[in-house]
Coordinates of C-alpha atoms in Angstrom, one line a residue:
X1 CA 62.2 158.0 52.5
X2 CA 65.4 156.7 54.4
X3 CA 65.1 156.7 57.9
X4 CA 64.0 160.3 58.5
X5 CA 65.3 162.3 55.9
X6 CA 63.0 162.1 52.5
X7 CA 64.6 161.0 49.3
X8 CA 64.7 164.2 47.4
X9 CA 66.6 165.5 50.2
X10 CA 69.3 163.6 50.1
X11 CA 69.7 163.5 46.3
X12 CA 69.2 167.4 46.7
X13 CA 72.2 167.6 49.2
X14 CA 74.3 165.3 47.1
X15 CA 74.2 167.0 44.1
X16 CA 74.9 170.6 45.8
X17 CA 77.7 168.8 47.5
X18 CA 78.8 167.4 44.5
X19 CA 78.4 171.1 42.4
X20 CA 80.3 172.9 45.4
X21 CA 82.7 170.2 45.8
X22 CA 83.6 170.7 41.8
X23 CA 83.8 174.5 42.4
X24 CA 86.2 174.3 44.8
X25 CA 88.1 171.5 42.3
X26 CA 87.7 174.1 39.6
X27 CA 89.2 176.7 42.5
X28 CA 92.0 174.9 43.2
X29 CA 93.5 174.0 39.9
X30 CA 93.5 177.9 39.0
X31 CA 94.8 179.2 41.9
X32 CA 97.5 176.8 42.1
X33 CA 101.0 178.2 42.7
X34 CA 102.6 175.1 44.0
X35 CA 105.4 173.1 42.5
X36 CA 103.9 169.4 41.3
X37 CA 99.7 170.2 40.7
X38 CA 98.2 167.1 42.5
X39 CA 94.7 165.8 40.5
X40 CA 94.1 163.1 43.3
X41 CA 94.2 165.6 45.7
X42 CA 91.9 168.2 44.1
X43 CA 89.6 164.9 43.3
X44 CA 90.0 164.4 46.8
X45 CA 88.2 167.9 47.8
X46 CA 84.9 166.8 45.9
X47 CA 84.6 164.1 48.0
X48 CA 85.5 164.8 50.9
X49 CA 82.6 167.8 50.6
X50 CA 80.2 165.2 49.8
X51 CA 81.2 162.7 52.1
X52 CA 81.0 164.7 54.7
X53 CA 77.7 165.8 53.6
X54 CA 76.5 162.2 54.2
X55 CA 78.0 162.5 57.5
X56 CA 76.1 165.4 58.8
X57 CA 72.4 163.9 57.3
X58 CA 73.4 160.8 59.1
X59 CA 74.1 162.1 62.6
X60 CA 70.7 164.7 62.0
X61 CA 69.1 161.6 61.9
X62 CA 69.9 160.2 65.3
X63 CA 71.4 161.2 68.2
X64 CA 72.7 158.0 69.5
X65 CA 74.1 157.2 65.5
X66 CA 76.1 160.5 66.1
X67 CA 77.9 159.8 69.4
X68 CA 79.1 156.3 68.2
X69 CA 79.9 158.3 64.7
X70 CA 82.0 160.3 66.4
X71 CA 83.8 158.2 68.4
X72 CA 84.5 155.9 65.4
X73 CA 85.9 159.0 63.7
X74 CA 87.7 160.3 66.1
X75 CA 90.8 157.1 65.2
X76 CA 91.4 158.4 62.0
X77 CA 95.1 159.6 61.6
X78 CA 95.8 161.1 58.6
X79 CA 99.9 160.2 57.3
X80 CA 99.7 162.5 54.1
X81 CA 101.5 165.8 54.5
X82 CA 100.6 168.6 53.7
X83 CA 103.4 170.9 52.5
X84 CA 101.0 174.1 51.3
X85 CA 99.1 176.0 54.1
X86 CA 96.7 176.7 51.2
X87 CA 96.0 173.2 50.9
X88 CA 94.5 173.1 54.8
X89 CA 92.4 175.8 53.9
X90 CA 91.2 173.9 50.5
X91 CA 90.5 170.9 52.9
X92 CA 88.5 172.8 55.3
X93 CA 86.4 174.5 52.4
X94 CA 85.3 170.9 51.6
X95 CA 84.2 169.9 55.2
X96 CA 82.2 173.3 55.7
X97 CA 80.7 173.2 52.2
X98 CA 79.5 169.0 53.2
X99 CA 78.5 170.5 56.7
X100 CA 76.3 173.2 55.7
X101 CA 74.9 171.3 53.0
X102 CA 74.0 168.4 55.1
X103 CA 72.7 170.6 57.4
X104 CA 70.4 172.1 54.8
X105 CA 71.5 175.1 54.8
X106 CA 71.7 175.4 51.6
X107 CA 72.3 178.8 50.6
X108 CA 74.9 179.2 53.3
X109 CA 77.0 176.4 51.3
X110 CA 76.2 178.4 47.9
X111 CA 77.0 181.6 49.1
X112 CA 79.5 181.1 51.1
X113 CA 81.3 178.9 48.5
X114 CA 81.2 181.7 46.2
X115 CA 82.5 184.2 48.4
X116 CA 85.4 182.1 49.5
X117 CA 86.1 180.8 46.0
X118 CA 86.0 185.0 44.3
X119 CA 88.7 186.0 47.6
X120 CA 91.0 183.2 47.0
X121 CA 90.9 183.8 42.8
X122 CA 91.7 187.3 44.0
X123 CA 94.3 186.8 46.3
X124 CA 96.4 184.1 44.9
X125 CA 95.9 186.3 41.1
X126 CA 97.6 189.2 43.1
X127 CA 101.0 188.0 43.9
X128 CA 100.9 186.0 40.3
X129 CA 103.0 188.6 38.6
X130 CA 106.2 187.7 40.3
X131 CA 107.5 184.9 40.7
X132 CA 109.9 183.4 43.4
X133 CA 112.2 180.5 42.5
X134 CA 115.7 178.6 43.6
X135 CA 118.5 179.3 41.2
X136 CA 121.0 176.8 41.8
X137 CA 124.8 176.7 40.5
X138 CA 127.5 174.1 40.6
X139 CA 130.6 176.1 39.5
X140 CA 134.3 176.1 40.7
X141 CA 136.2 178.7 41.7
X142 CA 137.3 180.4 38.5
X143 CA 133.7 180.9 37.8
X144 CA 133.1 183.2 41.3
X145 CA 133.5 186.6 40.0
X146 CA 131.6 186.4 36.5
X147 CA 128.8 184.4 38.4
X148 CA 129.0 187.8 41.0
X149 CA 128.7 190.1 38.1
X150 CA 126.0 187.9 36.0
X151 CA 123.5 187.8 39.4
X152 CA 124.1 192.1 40.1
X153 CA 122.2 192.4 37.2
X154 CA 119.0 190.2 38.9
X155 CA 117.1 191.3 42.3
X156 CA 118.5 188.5 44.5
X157 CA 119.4 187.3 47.6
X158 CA 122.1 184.0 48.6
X159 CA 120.0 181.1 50.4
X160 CA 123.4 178.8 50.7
X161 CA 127.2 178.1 50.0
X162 CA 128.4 174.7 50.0
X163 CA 132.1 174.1 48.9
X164 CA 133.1 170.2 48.3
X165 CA 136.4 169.8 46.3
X166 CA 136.9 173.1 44.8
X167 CA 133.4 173.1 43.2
X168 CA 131.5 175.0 45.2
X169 CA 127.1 175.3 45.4
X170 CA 125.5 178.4 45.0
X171 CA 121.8 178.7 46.0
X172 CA 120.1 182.1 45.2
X173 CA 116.5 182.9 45.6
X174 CA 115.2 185.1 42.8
X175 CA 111.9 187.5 41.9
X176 CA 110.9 187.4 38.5
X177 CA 107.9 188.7 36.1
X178 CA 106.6 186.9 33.6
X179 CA 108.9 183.8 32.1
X180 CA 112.1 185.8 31.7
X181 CA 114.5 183.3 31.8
X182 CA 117.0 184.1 30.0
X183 CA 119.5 184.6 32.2
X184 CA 119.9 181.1 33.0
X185 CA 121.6 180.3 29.6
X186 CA 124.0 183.1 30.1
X187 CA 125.3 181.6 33.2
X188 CA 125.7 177.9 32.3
X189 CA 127.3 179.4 29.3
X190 CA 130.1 180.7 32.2
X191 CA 133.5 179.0 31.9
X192 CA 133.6 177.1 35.2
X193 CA 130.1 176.7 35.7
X194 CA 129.1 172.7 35.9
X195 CA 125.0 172.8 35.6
X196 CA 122.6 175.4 36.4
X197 CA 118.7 174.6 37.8
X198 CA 115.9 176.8 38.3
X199 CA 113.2 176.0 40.7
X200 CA 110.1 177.2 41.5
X201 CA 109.7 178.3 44.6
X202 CA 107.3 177.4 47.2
X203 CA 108.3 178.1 51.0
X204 CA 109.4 174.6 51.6
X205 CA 113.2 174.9 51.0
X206 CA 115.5 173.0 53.2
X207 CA 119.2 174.0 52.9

């Protein structure tokens, strides 16, 4: 026994915190619609779920521990941003899985885990058909009306214009299904067009 709380328990809570923690890693890396896939951070998730469970069974322990606890972790700044709103809600899947578990409520962290994880698989697999990305052209101005007549053919809509010395950037924000991509060779194939980039798309564009 450690203080209050019997040994099995707290290997118990580990190791569920450990299991939901690597749901939620397994969660994460399938839902992903980002553009760069971060491993650290989905590691990250796993233990931040168990550390936090080691939290909770610390401050159940004693009520004196969990004031100073709290006041000690109440100076942590976090610099990383976070550019994905899904990513907060990753993050906060972590801490209420360690919560609940170091609680003890574990059925609550199972359950809950599993419901959460089944409506994000949903969710995110819903809008995985299309696809939104950044097509962006460097062409001068000869290039203008076959570009226009090339991009009628696609659902589009411009983002930005930039014009410096006669060669002017196009940015257009595209829907497309599946990996049809085609269309990207027959406009760098354009006379006049410099280069042509497709990005993926994820709500973070500045212009």
């Amino acid at each position: 026994m450690f203080g209050d709380i019997p040994l099995q328990n707290i290997i118990l809570g580990m190791l569920i915190a450990f299991v939901i923690g690597l749901f939620i890693f397994y969660i994460y890396k399938k839902t992903f619609r980002g553009v760069v896939y971060s491993h650290n951070f989905n590691v990250t998730l796993i233990l931040m779920t168990m550390i936090t469970t080691l939290i909770i069974m610390t401050i159940s322990t004693n009520v004196v521990l969990s004031l100073g606890m709290v006041g000690a972790l109440s100076i942590v700044r976090f610099r990383t941003a976070i550019k994905d709103p899904l990513d907060v809600i990753f993050m906060f899947w972590a801490i209420s899985g360690g919560i609940t578990t170091g609680a003890g409520v574990y059925s609550l962290a199972i359950i809950g885990s599993i419901l959460i994880g089944l409506v994000m698989f949903i969710m995110t697999r819903k809008r995985g058909k299309d696809s939104i990305y950044l097509l962006v052209i460097h062409h001068d101005e000869a290039a203008t009306d076959s570009i226009k007549y090339q991009l009628a053919k696609i659902k589009h809509s411009l983002k930005s214009k930039i014009v410096r010395n006669d060669i002017t950037e196009l940015t257009v924000e595209l829907k497309i299904k599946g990996d049809n991509t085609a269309f990207v060779h027959q406009l760098s194939s354009v006379e006049g067009v410099k280069d042509v980039s497709l990005i993926n798309y994820n709500g973070d564009y500045a212009a």
